[in-house]
PDB file of C-alpha atoms and ligand atoms in Angstrom:
ATOM      1  CA  MET A   1      87.935 202.100 109.413  1.00  0.00           C
ATOM      2  CA  ASN A   2      84.786 201.227 111.217  1.00  0.00           C
ATOM      3  CA  SER A   3      83.974 198.332 113.490  1.00  0.00           C
ATOM      4  CA  ILE A   4      87.261 198.663 115.374  1.00  0.00           C
ATOM      5  CA  ALA A   5      86.061 196.171 117.957  1.00  0.00           C
ATOM      6  CA  GLY A   6      86.025 193.702 115.096  1.00  0.00           C
ATOM      7  CA  ALA A   7      83.812 190.749 114.359  1.00  0.00           C
ATOM      8  CA  SER A   8      81.018 193.254 114.565  1.00  0.00           C
ATOM      9  CA  THR A   9      78.064 193.765 112.371  1.00  0.00           C
ATOM     10  CA  SER A  10      76.231 196.905 111.427  1.00  0.00           C
ATOM     11  CA  HIS A  11      72.847 196.749 109.820  1.00  0.00           C
ATOM     12  CA  GLU A  12      72.751 199.998 107.930  1.00  0.00           C
ATOM     13  CA  THR A  13      70.882 198.698 104.925  1.00  0.00           C
ATOM     14  CA  PRO A  14      68.760 195.776 106.017  1.00  0.00           C
ATOM     15  CA  GLN A  15      67.380 194.030 102.986  1.00  0.00           C
ATOM     16  CA  SER A  16      65.041 191.109 102.756  1.00  0.00           C
ATOM     17  CA  PRO A  17      66.935 187.819 102.866  1.00  0.00           C
ATOM     18  CA  VAL A  18      65.872 186.892  99.351  1.00  0.00           C
ATOM     19  CA  SER A  19      67.958 184.336  97.526  1.00  0.00           C
ATOM     20  CA  PRO A  20      70.505 186.001  95.299  1.00  0.00           C
ATOM     21  CA  ARG A  21      69.282 186.093  91.729  1.00  0.00           C
ATOM     22  CA  ARG A  22      72.120 187.201  89.473  1.00  0.00           C
ATOM     23  CA  VAL A  23      75.344 186.934  91.400  1.00  0.00           C
ATOM     24  CA  LEU A  24      78.850 187.883  90.309  1.00  0.00           C
ATOM     25  CA  ILE A  25      81.696 186.051  92.050  1.00  0.00           C
ATOM     26  CA  THR A  26      85.303 186.993  91.326  1.00  0.00           C
ATOM     27  CA  GLY A  27      87.936 184.467  92.352  1.00  0.00           C
ATOM     28  CA  ALA A  28      85.451 181.698  91.531  1.00  0.00           C
ATOM     29  CA  SER A  29      88.348 179.456  90.429  1.00  0.00           C
ATOM     30  CA  GLY A  30      90.043 179.773  93.839  1.00  0.00           C
ATOM     31  CA  ALA A  31      89.758 177.800  97.058  1.00  0.00           C
ATOM     32  CA  LEU A  32      87.435 180.156  98.917  1.00  0.00           C
ATOM     33  CA  GLY A  33      85.582 181.427  95.844  1.00  0.00           C
ATOM     34  CA  GLY A  34      84.901 177.884  94.651  1.00  0.00           C
ATOM     35  CA  VAL A  35      83.304 176.875  97.946  1.00  0.00           C
ATOM     36  CA  ILE A  36      81.264 180.079  98.027  1.00  0.00           C
ATOM     37  CA  CYS A  37      79.997 179.446  94.481  1.00  0.00           C
ATOM     38  CA  ARG A  38      78.987 175.884  95.333  1.00  0.00           C
ATOM     39  CA  ARG A  39      77.160 177.118  98.440  1.00  0.00           C
ATOM     40  CA  LEU A  40      75.254 179.718  96.415  1.00  0.00           C
ATOM     41  CA  ALA A  41      74.347 177.358  93.587  1.00  0.00           C
ATOM     42  CA  ALA A  42      70.620 176.584  93.557  1.00  0.00           C
ATOM     43  CA  PRO A  43      67.716 176.592  91.143  1.00  0.00           C
ATOM     44  CA  GLY A  44      66.603 180.144  90.378  1.00  0.00           C
ATOM     45  CA  THR A  45      70.077 181.571  90.849  1.00  0.00           C
ATOM     46  CA  GLU A  46      72.308 182.742  88.037  1.00  0.00           C
ATOM     47  CA  LEU A  47      76.006 182.773  88.847  1.00  0.00           C
ATOM     48  CA  LEU A  48      78.575 184.792  86.913  1.00  0.00           C
ATOM     49  CA  LEU A  49      81.867 183.057  87.660  1.00  0.00           C
ATOM     50  CA  TRP A  50      85.018 185.122  87.088  1.00  0.00           C
ATOM     51  CA  GLY A  51      88.579 183.850  87.358  1.00  0.00           C
ATOM     52  CA  ARG A  52      91.677 183.279  85.245  1.00  0.00           C
ATOM     53  CA  ASP A  53      92.121 179.507  85.254  1.00  0.00           C
ATOM     54  CA  ALA A  54      89.636 178.177  82.703  1.00  0.00           C
ATOM     55  CA  ALA A  55      89.976 174.553  83.820  1.00  0.00           C
ATOM     56  CA  ARG A  56      89.236 175.284  87.487  1.00  0.00           C
ATOM     57  CA  LEU A  57      86.410 177.623  86.505  1.00  0.00           C
ATOM     58  CA  ALA A  58      84.878 174.836  84.406  1.00  0.00           C
ATOM     59  CA  LEU A  59      85.014 172.448  87.378  1.00  0.00           C
ATOM     60  CA  VAL A  60      83.222 174.902  89.649  1.00  0.00           C
ATOM     61  CA  ALA A  61      80.740 175.733  86.895  1.00  0.00           C
ATOM     62  CA  GLY A  62      79.931 172.031  86.454  1.00  0.00           C
ATOM     63  CA  ASP A  63      79.212 171.587  90.164  1.00  0.00           C
ATOM     64  CA  CYS A  64      77.048 174.711  90.249  1.00  0.00           C
ATOM     65  CA  ARG A  65      75.041 173.616  87.208  1.00  0.00           C
ATOM     66  CA  ALA A  66      74.553 170.200  88.796  1.00  0.00           C
ATOM     67  CA  ALA A  67      73.066 171.999  91.818  1.00  0.00           C
ATOM     68  CA  GLY A  68      70.544 173.685  89.538  1.00  0.00           C
ATOM     69  CA  ALA A  69      72.086 177.124  89.042  1.00  0.00           C
ATOM     70  CA  GLU A  70      72.437 178.860  85.715  1.00  0.00           C
ATOM     71  CA  VAL A  71      76.100 179.624  85.162  1.00  0.00           C
ATOM     72  CA  VAL A  72      78.047 182.022  82.978  1.00  0.00           C
ATOM     73  CA  VAL A  73      81.837 181.744  83.066  1.00  0.00           C
ATOM     74  CA  ARG A  74      84.294 184.519  82.273  1.00  0.00           C
ATOM     75  CA  ALA A  75      88.070 184.043  82.147  1.00  0.00           C
ATOM     76  CA  ILE A  76      89.478 187.454  82.990  1.00  0.00           C
ATOM     77  CA  ASP A  77      92.640 188.969  84.468  1.00  0.00           C
ATOM     78  CA  LEU A  78      91.907 191.707  87.011  1.00  0.00           C
ATOM     79  CA  ALA A  79      95.391 193.072  86.403  1.00  0.00           C
ATOM     80  CA  ASP A  80      93.747 194.777  83.420  1.00  0.00           C
ATOM     81  CA  GLY A  81      91.497 197.258  85.219  1.00  0.00           C
ATOM     82  CA  PRO A  82      89.773 198.787  82.174  1.00  0.00           C
ATOM     83  CA  ALA A  83      89.026 195.312  80.763  1.00  0.00           C
ATOM     84  CA  ALA A  84      87.492 194.280  84.099  1.00  0.00           C
ATOM     85  CA  LEU A  85      85.259 197.354  84.172  1.00  0.00           C
ATOM     86  CA  ALA A  86      84.206 196.791  80.551  1.00  0.00           C
ATOM     87  CA  ALA A  87      83.349 193.159  81.353  1.00  0.00           C
ATOM     88  CA  LEU A  88      81.324 194.259  84.361  1.00  0.00           C
ATOM     89  CA  ALA A  89      79.385 196.793  82.278  1.00  0.00           C
ATOM     90  CA  GLN A  90      78.657 194.073  79.716  1.00  0.00           C
ATOM     91  CA  ASP A  91      77.482 191.561  82.353  1.00  0.00           C
ATOM     92  CA  ASP A  92      75.304 194.132  84.125  1.00  0.00           C
ATOM     93  CA  ALA A  93      73.799 195.334  80.841  1.00  0.00           C
ATOM     94  CA  ALA A  94      72.860 191.759  79.882  1.00  0.00           C
ATOM     95  CA  ALA A  95      70.745 191.617  83.075  1.00  0.00           C
ATOM     96  CA  PRO A  96      71.136 193.525  86.347  1.00  0.00           C
ATOM     97  CA  ILE A  97      73.560 192.014  88.853  1.00  0.00           C
ATOM     98  CA  SER A  98      71.777 191.773  92.215  1.00  0.00           C
ATOM     99  CA  ASP A  99      74.727 190.613  94.324  1.00  0.00           C
ATOM    100  CA  ALA A 100      78.485 190.709  93.864  1.00  0.00           C
ATOM    101  CA  LEU A 101      81.039 188.821  95.914  1.00  0.00           C
ATOM    102  CA  LEU A 102      84.505 190.157  95.150  1.00  0.00           C
ATOM    103  CA  VAL A 103      86.689 187.340  96.433  1.00  0.00           C
ATOM    104  CA  ALA A 104      89.682 187.369  94.065  1.00  0.00           C
ATOM    105  CA  GLY A 105      93.025 188.300  95.536  1.00  0.00           C
ATOM    106  CA  GLN A 106      96.695 187.358  95.701  1.00  0.00           C
ATOM    107  CA  GLY A 107      98.576 186.617  98.903  1.00  0.00           C
ATOM    108  CA  ASP A 108     102.219 187.030  97.893  1.00  0.00           C
ATOM    109  CA  ALA A 109     104.785 187.839 100.591  1.00  0.00           C
ATOM    110  CA  VAL A 110     108.417 188.924 100.352  1.00  0.00           C
ATOM    111  CA  PRO A 111     110.097 186.119  98.347  1.00  0.00           C
ATOM    112  CA  ALA A 112     112.541 183.871 100.207  1.00  0.00           C
ATOM    113  CA  GLY A 113     116.056 185.302 100.238  1.00  0.00           C
ATOM    114  CA  LEU A 114     114.930 188.913  99.801  1.00  0.00           C
ATOM    115  CA  ASN A 115     114.510 191.606 102.425  1.00  0.00           C
ATOM    116  CA  ILE A 116     112.333 193.859 100.316  1.00  0.00           C
ATOM    117  CA  GLU A 117     109.383 193.020  98.119  1.00  0.00           C
ATOM    118  CA  PRO A 118     110.031 193.425  94.379  1.00  0.00           C
ATOM    119  CA  ALA A 119     108.507 196.627  93.029  1.00  0.00           C
ATOM    120  CA  ALA A 120     106.583 194.767  90.326  1.00  0.00           C
ATOM    121  CA  GLN A 121     104.931 192.591  92.973  1.00  0.00           C
ATOM    122  CA  VAL A 122     103.946 195.668  94.979  1.00  0.00           C
ATOM    123  CA  ALA A 123     102.301 197.181  91.896  1.00  0.00           C
ATOM    124  CA  ARG A 124     100.541 193.892  91.020  1.00  0.00           C
ATOM    125  CA  LEU A 125      99.075 193.416  94.505  1.00  0.00           C
ATOM    126  CA  ALA A 126      97.949 197.032  94.612  1.00  0.00           C
ATOM    127  CA  GLN A 127      96.068 196.457  91.357  1.00  0.00           C
ATOM    128  CA  VAL A 128      94.597 193.000  91.960  1.00  0.00           C
ATOM    129  CA  ASN A 129      93.831 193.292  95.696  1.00  0.00           C
ATOM    130  CA  PHE A 130      92.855 196.953  95.893  1.00  0.00           C
ATOM    131  CA  ALA A 131      92.365 198.897  92.653  1.00  0.00           C
ATOM    132  CA  ALA A 132      90.397 196.218  90.797  1.00  0.00           C
ATOM    133  CA  PRO A 133      87.916 195.275  93.547  1.00  0.00           C
ATOM    134  CA  ALA A 134      87.497 198.904  94.605  1.00  0.00           C
ATOM    135  CA  ALA A 135      86.786 200.039  91.040  1.00  0.00           C
ATOM    136  CA  LEU A 136      84.414 197.113  90.434  1.00  0.00           C
ATOM    137  CA  ALA A 137      82.617 197.867  93.708  1.00  0.00           C
ATOM    138  CA  ALA A 138      82.271 201.541  92.773  1.00  0.00           C
ATOM    139  CA  ALA A 139      80.861 200.714  89.346  1.00  0.00           C
ATOM    140  CA  LEU A 140      78.503 198.135  90.802  1.00  0.00           C
ATOM    141  CA  ALA A 141      77.387 200.423  93.627  1.00  0.00           C
ATOM    142  CA  ASP A 142      76.600 203.123  91.100  1.00  0.00           C
ATOM    143  CA  ALA A 143      74.466 200.766  88.996  1.00  0.00           C
ATOM    144  CA  MET A 144      72.792 199.268  92.068  1.00  0.00           C
ATOM    145  CA  ALA A 145      72.067 202.685  93.587  1.00  0.00           C
ATOM    146  CA  ALA A 146      70.260 203.638  90.392  1.00  0.00           C
ATOM    147  CA  ARG A 147      68.083 200.536  90.921  1.00  0.00           C
ATOM    148  CA  GLY A 148      67.658 201.270  94.634  1.00  0.00           C
ATOM    149  CA  ARG A 149      69.029 197.933  95.813  1.00  0.00           C
ATOM    150  CA  GLY A 150      71.997 195.604  95.624  1.00  0.00           C
ATOM    151  CA  ARG A 151      74.599 193.921  97.790  1.00  0.00           C
ATOM    152  CA  ILE A 152      78.381 193.846  97.483  1.00  0.00           C
ATOM    153  CA  LEU A 153      80.808 191.708  99.488  1.00  0.00           C
ATOM    154  CA  LEU A 154      84.513 192.493  99.592  1.00  0.00           C
ATOM    155  CA  VAL A 155      86.917 189.873 100.909  1.00  0.00           C
ATOM    156  CA  GLY A 156      89.727 191.628 102.741  1.00  0.00           C
ATOM    157  CA  SER A 157      92.104 190.110 105.279  1.00  0.00           C
ATOM    158  CA  ALA A 158      92.966 190.419 108.947  1.00  0.00           C
ATOM    159  CA  ALA A 159      96.442 191.279 107.601  1.00  0.00           C
ATOM    160  CA  ALA A 160      94.979 194.700 106.827  1.00  0.00           C
ATOM    161  CA  PHE A 161      95.282 195.642 110.491  1.00  0.00           C
ATOM    162  CA  HIS A 162      98.977 194.933 110.936  1.00  0.00           C
ATOM    163  CA  ALA A 163     102.150 196.395 109.381  1.00  0.00           C
ATOM    164  CA  LEU A 164     103.559 193.043 108.266  1.00  0.00           C
ATOM    165  CA  PRO A 165     107.236 193.378 107.272  1.00  0.00           C
ATOM    166  CA  HIS A 166     107.089 190.037 105.421  1.00  0.00           C
ATOM    167  CA  ALA A 167     104.076 191.110 103.335  1.00  0.00           C
ATOM    168  CA  PRO A 168     103.930 194.909 103.046  1.00  0.00           C
ATOM    169  CA  ALA A 169     101.975 195.082  99.791  1.00  0.00           C
ATOM    170  CA  TYR A 170      99.454 192.422 100.826  1.00  0.00           C
ATOM    171  CA  ALA A 171      98.784 194.115 104.171  1.00  0.00           C
ATOM    172  CA  ALA A 172      98.565 197.546 102.565  1.00  0.00           C
ATOM    173  CA  SER A 173      96.347 196.468  99.663  1.00  0.00           C
ATOM    174  CA  LYS A 174      93.872 194.903 102.080  1.00  0.00           C
ATOM    175  CA  ALA A 175      94.085 197.929 104.408  1.00  0.00           C
ATOM    176  CA  GLY A 176      93.219 200.152 101.474  1.00  0.00           C
ATOM    177  CA  LEU A 177      90.318 197.897 100.588  1.00  0.00           C
ATOM    178  CA  ALA A 178      89.044 198.002 104.172  1.00  0.00           C
ATOM    179  CA  ARG A 179      89.099 201.796 104.265  1.00  0.00           C
ATOM    180  CA  PHE A 180      87.459 201.952 100.849  1.00  0.00           C
ATOM    181  CA  ALA A 181      84.709 199.547 101.944  1.00  0.00           C
ATOM    182  CA  ALA A 182      84.004 201.582 105.078  1.00  0.00           C
ATOM    183  CA  ALA A 183      83.764 204.828 103.121  1.00  0.00           C
ATOM    184  CA  LEU A 184      81.695 203.393 100.271  1.00  0.00           C
ATOM    185  CA  ARG A 185      79.351 201.778 102.809  1.00  0.00           C
ATOM    186  CA  LEU A 186      78.596 205.185 104.328  1.00  0.00           C
ATOM    187  CA  ALA A 187      78.043 206.711 100.895  1.00  0.00           C
ATOM    188  CA  VAL A 188      75.679 204.104  99.467  1.00  0.00           C
ATOM    189  CA  ALA A 189      73.751 202.814 102.494  1.00  0.00           C
ATOM    190  CA  PRO A 190      71.117 205.543 102.099  1.00  0.00           C
ATOM    191  CA  LEU A 191      70.762 204.546  98.445  1.00  0.00           C
ATOM    192  CA  GLY A 192      69.788 200.954  99.274  1.00  0.00           C
ATOM    193  CA  VAL A 193      73.136 199.333  98.551  1.00  0.00           C
ATOM    194  CA  GLN A 194      74.760 197.085 101.138  1.00  0.00           C
ATOM    195  CA  ILE A 195      78.550 196.899 101.404  1.00  0.00           C
ATOM    196  CA  THR A 196      79.973 194.062 103.502  1.00  0.00           C
ATOM    197  CA  LEU A 197      83.666 193.612 104.219  1.00  0.00           C
ATOM    198  CA  VAL A 198      84.851 190.323 105.670  1.00  0.00           C
ATOM    199  CA  SER A 199      88.416 190.179 106.973  1.00  0.00           C
ATOM    200  CA  PRO A 200      89.472 186.560 107.461  1.00  0.00           C
ATOM    201  CA  GLY A 201      92.499 185.387 109.383  1.00  0.00           C
ATOM    202  CA  PHE A 202      94.266 182.266 108.118  1.00  0.00           C
ATOM    203  CA  ILE A 203      92.076 179.940 106.080  1.00  0.00           C
ATOM    204  CA  ASP A 204      93.068 176.295 105.947  1.00  0.00           C
ATOM    205  CA  TRP A 205      92.941 174.539 102.636  1.00  0.00           C
ATOM    206  CA  ALA A 206      94.937 171.594 101.414  1.00  0.00           C
ATOM    207  CA  ALA A 207      97.083 173.396  98.854  1.00  0.00           C
ATOM    208  CA  GLY A 208      97.495 176.402 101.089  1.00  0.00           C
ATOM    209  CA  GLY A 209     100.046 174.706 103.350  1.00  0.00           C
ATOM    210  CA  ARG A 210      99.964 177.352 106.062  1.00  0.00           C
ATOM    211  CA  PRO A 211     102.924 177.250 108.473  1.00  0.00           C
ATOM    212  CA  VAL A 212     100.837 178.607 111.339  1.00  0.00           C
ATOM    213  CA  PRO A 213      99.484 176.980 114.510  1.00  0.00           C
ATOM    214  CA  ARG A 214      96.296 175.003 113.880  1.00  0.00           C
ATOM    215  CA  ALA A 215      94.513 177.089 116.501  1.00  0.00           C
ATOM    216  CA  LEU A 216      94.761 180.069 114.186  1.00  0.00           C
ATOM    217  CA  LEU A 217      93.424 178.233 111.113  1.00  0.00           C
ATOM    218  CA  LEU A 218      89.835 178.489 109.972  1.00  0.00           C
ATOM    219  CA  PRO A 219      88.657 175.478 107.923  1.00  0.00           C
ATOM    220  CA  LEU A 220      87.788 176.482 104.363  1.00  0.00           C
ATOM    221  CA  ASP A 221      84.158 175.431 104.570  1.00  0.00           C
ATOM    222  CA  VAL A 222      83.685 177.258 107.881  1.00  0.00           C
ATOM    223  CA  ALA A 223      85.251 180.392 106.395  1.00  0.00           C
ATOM    224  CA  ALA A 224      82.906 180.268 103.397  1.00  0.00           C
ATOM    225  CA  ARG A 225      79.875 179.710 105.617  1.00  0.00           C
ATOM    226  CA  ARG A 226      80.753 182.577 107.939  1.00  0.00           C
ATOM    227  CA  ILE A 227      81.488 184.929 105.065  1.00  0.00           C
ATOM    228  CA  LEU A 228      78.102 184.193 103.504  1.00  0.00           C
ATOM    229  CA  ALA A 229      76.397 184.517 106.900  1.00  0.00           C
ATOM    230  CA  ALA A 230      77.898 187.996 107.362  1.00  0.00           C
ATOM    231  CA  PHE A 231      76.764 188.933 103.862  1.00  0.00           C
ATOM    232  CA  GLU A 232      73.230 187.629 104.376  1.00  0.00           C
ATOM    233  CA  ALA A 233      73.007 189.365 107.778  1.00  0.00           C
ATOM    234  CA  GLY A 234      73.901 192.688 106.189  1.00  0.00           C
ATOM    235  CA  ALA A 235      77.045 193.046 108.296  1.00  0.00           C
ATOM    236  CA  GLY A 236      79.168 196.113 107.708  1.00  0.00           C
ATOM    237  CA  HIS A 237      82.413 194.446 108.698  1.00  0.00           C
ATOM    238  CA  ALA A 238      83.152 191.025 110.120  1.00  0.00           C
ATOM    239  CA  ILE A 239      86.552 189.766 111.224  1.00  0.00           C
ATOM    240  CA  ILE A 240      86.693 185.970 111.233  1.00  0.00           C
ATOM    241  CA  PRO A 241      87.571 184.226 113.447  1.00  0.00           C
ATOM    242  CA  ARG A 242      86.946 186.596 116.334  1.00  0.00           C
ATOM    243  CA  ARG A 243      90.397 186.144 117.860  1.00  0.00           C
ATOM    244  CA  PHE A 244      91.833 188.147 114.961  1.00  0.00           C
ATOM    245  CA  ALA A 245      89.803 191.123 116.163  1.00  0.00           C
ATOM    246  CA  LEU A 246      91.593 190.737 119.503  1.00  0.00           C
ATOM    247  CA  LEU A 247      94.942 190.691 117.697  1.00  0.00           C
ATOM    248  CA  TRP A 248      93.956 193.954 115.994  1.00  0.00           C
ATOM    249  CA  LEU A 249      93.132 195.473 119.354  1.00  0.00           C
ATOM    250  CA  LEU A 250      96.429 194.240 120.799  1.00  0.00           C
ATOM    251  CA  ASP A 251      98.324 195.733 117.844  1.00  0.00           C
ATOM    252  CA  ARG A 252      96.715 199.099 118.562  1.00  0.00           C
ATOM    253  CA  LEU A 253      97.356 198.989 122.308  1.00  0.00           C
ATOM    254  CA  LEU A 254     100.962 197.772 122.357  1.00  0.00           C
ATOM    255  CA  PRO A 255     103.751 200.326 122.683  1.00  0.00           C
ATOM    256  CA  GLY A 256     105.488 200.859 119.309  1.00  0.00           C
ATOM    257  CA  PRO A 257     108.768 199.040 120.092  1.00  0.00           C
ATOM    258  CA  ALA A 258     106.952 195.969 121.457  1.00  0.00           C
ATOM    259  CA  ARG A 259     104.675 195.888 118.419  1.00  0.00           C
ATOM    260  CA  ALA A 260     107.653 196.198 116.061  1.00  0.00           C
ATOM    261  CA  ALA A 261     109.529 193.381 117.805  1.00  0.00           C
ATOM    262  CA  ILE A 262     106.558 191.030 117.456  1.00  0.00           C
ATOM    263  CA  LEU A 263     105.765 191.936 113.856  1.00  0.00           C
ATOM    264  CA  ARG A 264     109.399 191.425 112.808  1.00  0.00           C
ATOM    265  CA  ARG A 265     109.269 187.861 114.133  1.00  0.00           C
ATOM    266  CA  ILE A 266     106.261 186.841 112.030  1.00  0.00           C
ATOM    267  CA  ARG A 267     107.212 184.761 108.987  1.00  0.00           C
ATOM    268  CA  PRO A 268     105.087 184.102 105.882  1.00  0.00           C
TER     269      PRO A 268
HETATM  270  N1  NAP B   1      93.699 181.833 102.278  1.00  0.00           N
HETATM  271  C1  NAP B   1      93.761 182.619 103.333  1.00  0.00           C
HETATM  272  O1  NAP B   1      94.310 182.263 104.398  1.00  0.00           O
HETATM  273  C2  NAP B   1      93.165 184.000 103.265  1.00  0.00           C
HETATM  274  C3  NAP B   1      93.129 184.774 104.428  1.00  0.00           C
HETATM  275  C4  NAP B   1      92.572 186.043 104.381  1.00  0.00           C
HETATM  276  C5  NAP B   1      92.059 186.516 103.200  1.00  0.00           C
HETATM  277  N2  NAP B   1      92.094 185.742 102.080  1.00  0.00           N
HETATM  278  C6  NAP B   1      91.548 186.301 100.849  1.00  0.00           C
HETATM  279  O2  NAP B   1      90.577 185.433 100.333  1.00  0.00           O
HETATM  280  C7  NAP B   1      90.512 185.582  98.920  1.00  0.00           C
HETATM  281  C8  NAP B   1      90.556 184.202  98.264  1.00  0.00           C
HETATM  282  O3  NAP B   1      91.771 183.588  98.598  1.00  0.00           O
HETATM  283  P1  NAP B   1      92.006 182.016  98.479  1.00  0.00           P
HETATM  284  O4  NAP B   1      92.597 181.578  99.752  1.00  0.00           O
HETATM  285  O5  NAP B   1      90.778 181.354  97.965  1.00  0.00           O
HETATM  286  O6  NAP B   1      93.173 181.988  97.383  1.00  0.00           O
HETATM  287  P2  NAP B   1      93.247 181.247  95.981  1.00  0.00           P
HETATM  288  O7  NAP B   1      92.781 179.851  96.053  1.00  0.00           O
HETATM  289  O8  NAP B   1      94.623 181.518  95.481  1.00  0.00           O
HETATM  290  O9  NAP B   1      92.200 182.038  95.086  1.00  0.00           O
HETATM  291  C9  NAP B   1      92.453 183.322  94.598  1.00  0.00           C
HETATM  292  C10 NAP B   1      91.431 183.633  93.533  1.00  0.00           C
HETATM  293  O10 NAP B   1      91.706 184.954  93.030  1.00  0.00           O
HETATM  294  C11 NAP B   1      91.834 184.869  91.624  1.00  0.00           C
HETATM  295  N3  NAP B   1      92.802 185.812  91.127  1.00  0.00           N
HETATM  296  C12 NAP B   1      94.060 186.042  91.579  1.00  0.00           C
HETATM  297  N4  NAP B   1      94.670 186.939  90.797  1.00  0.00           N
HETATM  298  C13 NAP B   1      93.784 187.278  89.828  1.00  0.00           C
HETATM  299  C14 NAP B   1      93.830 188.146  88.717  1.00  0.00           C
HETATM  300  N5  NAP B   1      94.918 188.855  88.402  1.00  0.00           N
HETATM  301  N6  NAP B   1      92.737 188.232  87.922  1.00  0.00           N
HETATM  302  C15 NAP B   1      91.642 187.507  88.192  1.00  0.00           C
HETATM  303  N7  NAP B   1      91.525 186.678  89.233  1.00  0.00           N
HETATM  304  C16 NAP B   1      92.589 186.552  90.027  1.00  0.00           C
HETATM  305  C17 NAP B   1      92.344 183.458  91.348  1.00  0.00           C
HETATM  306  O11 NAP B   1      92.095 183.140  89.997  1.00  0.00           O
HETATM  307  P3  NAP B   1      92.934 181.998  89.237  1.00  0.00           P
HETATM  308  O12 NAP B   1      93.239 180.924  90.241  1.00  0.00           O
HETATM  309  O13 NAP B   1      92.006 181.552  88.171  1.00  0.00           O
HETATM  310  O14 NAP B   1      94.178 182.645  88.733  1.00  0.00           O
HETATM  311  C18 NAP B   1      91.519 182.669  92.337  1.00  0.00           C
HETATM  312  O15 NAP B   1      90.241 182.449  91.818  1.00  0.00           O
HETATM  313  C19 NAP B   1      91.655 186.504  98.539  1.00  0.00           C
HETATM  314  O16 NAP B   1      91.177 187.807  98.364  1.00  0.00           O
HETATM  315  C20 NAP B   1      92.574 186.430  99.743  1.00  0.00           C
HETATM  316  O17 NAP B   1      93.369 187.576  99.902  1.00  0.00           O
HETATM  317  C21 NAP B   1      92.629 184.501 102.081  1.00  0.00           C
END
């Protein structure tokens, strides 16, 4: 994984800061994705909004249209990998996608009362948080490389950098995504395609109800703004907020038994 110091940016494929033209956003029906969509919505921009919940997608779509964007909505379940790739091929064939922000993800932890995560949940998180965004990014990068330009954002998590006993599949799926992003970035930078990974810590949103100290929470709007800023700046990898990069460093430096004792105390 690159950018071990965290919160860092690499400018391997600087591209002109043109407004996105045809932008795919997965997770558009979610808290973070919805704010990102609304921030991107402007005249001259076409937004392809993907999510599962048709009602929430329609709300976001309405706001984006009111801001002057053209909007196409697609209700889709990323648990079906082949269907997601077919949908992507269809959307890109209709008109080339210039930017993709792959935000969708699930944050399930070990359910209350269990010591070990159910196998079905492990498989689901591996698919939705890793396999689907990685496959979509590969397909997009291929199409964009053929055009000589394009930008892809992957939303990971600071959880990727810690072996969390209360959320093994979440941490691992995001770790896999981080490694994939770093490798794909190296492969496609010379072809004019930008890959940005943003690894947020805890994001605060009303329904999220995070049982963590306020000092560790990043307001939703701030998270969206900083994610888009990293994307626009052509960052390779950004950890937000910065203190989560320090936690990553601490995790790496601590002796194994001390690290294990701390990680076992963390609750979802
Ligand atoms: N919240 C945090 O503290 C935090 C911290 C670090 C990273 N992140 C990451 O940020 C991203 C957005 O999270 P959020 O906080 O905005 O959560 P959220 O409100 O629950 O949104 C998740 C989004 O992902 C979509 N999604 C989930 N499973 C899907 C599936 N099988 N197929 C298609 N879409 C699916 C949801 O669609 P529907 O709602 O329509 O089902 C929703 O749009 C995730 O990747 C998450 O891991 C969040």
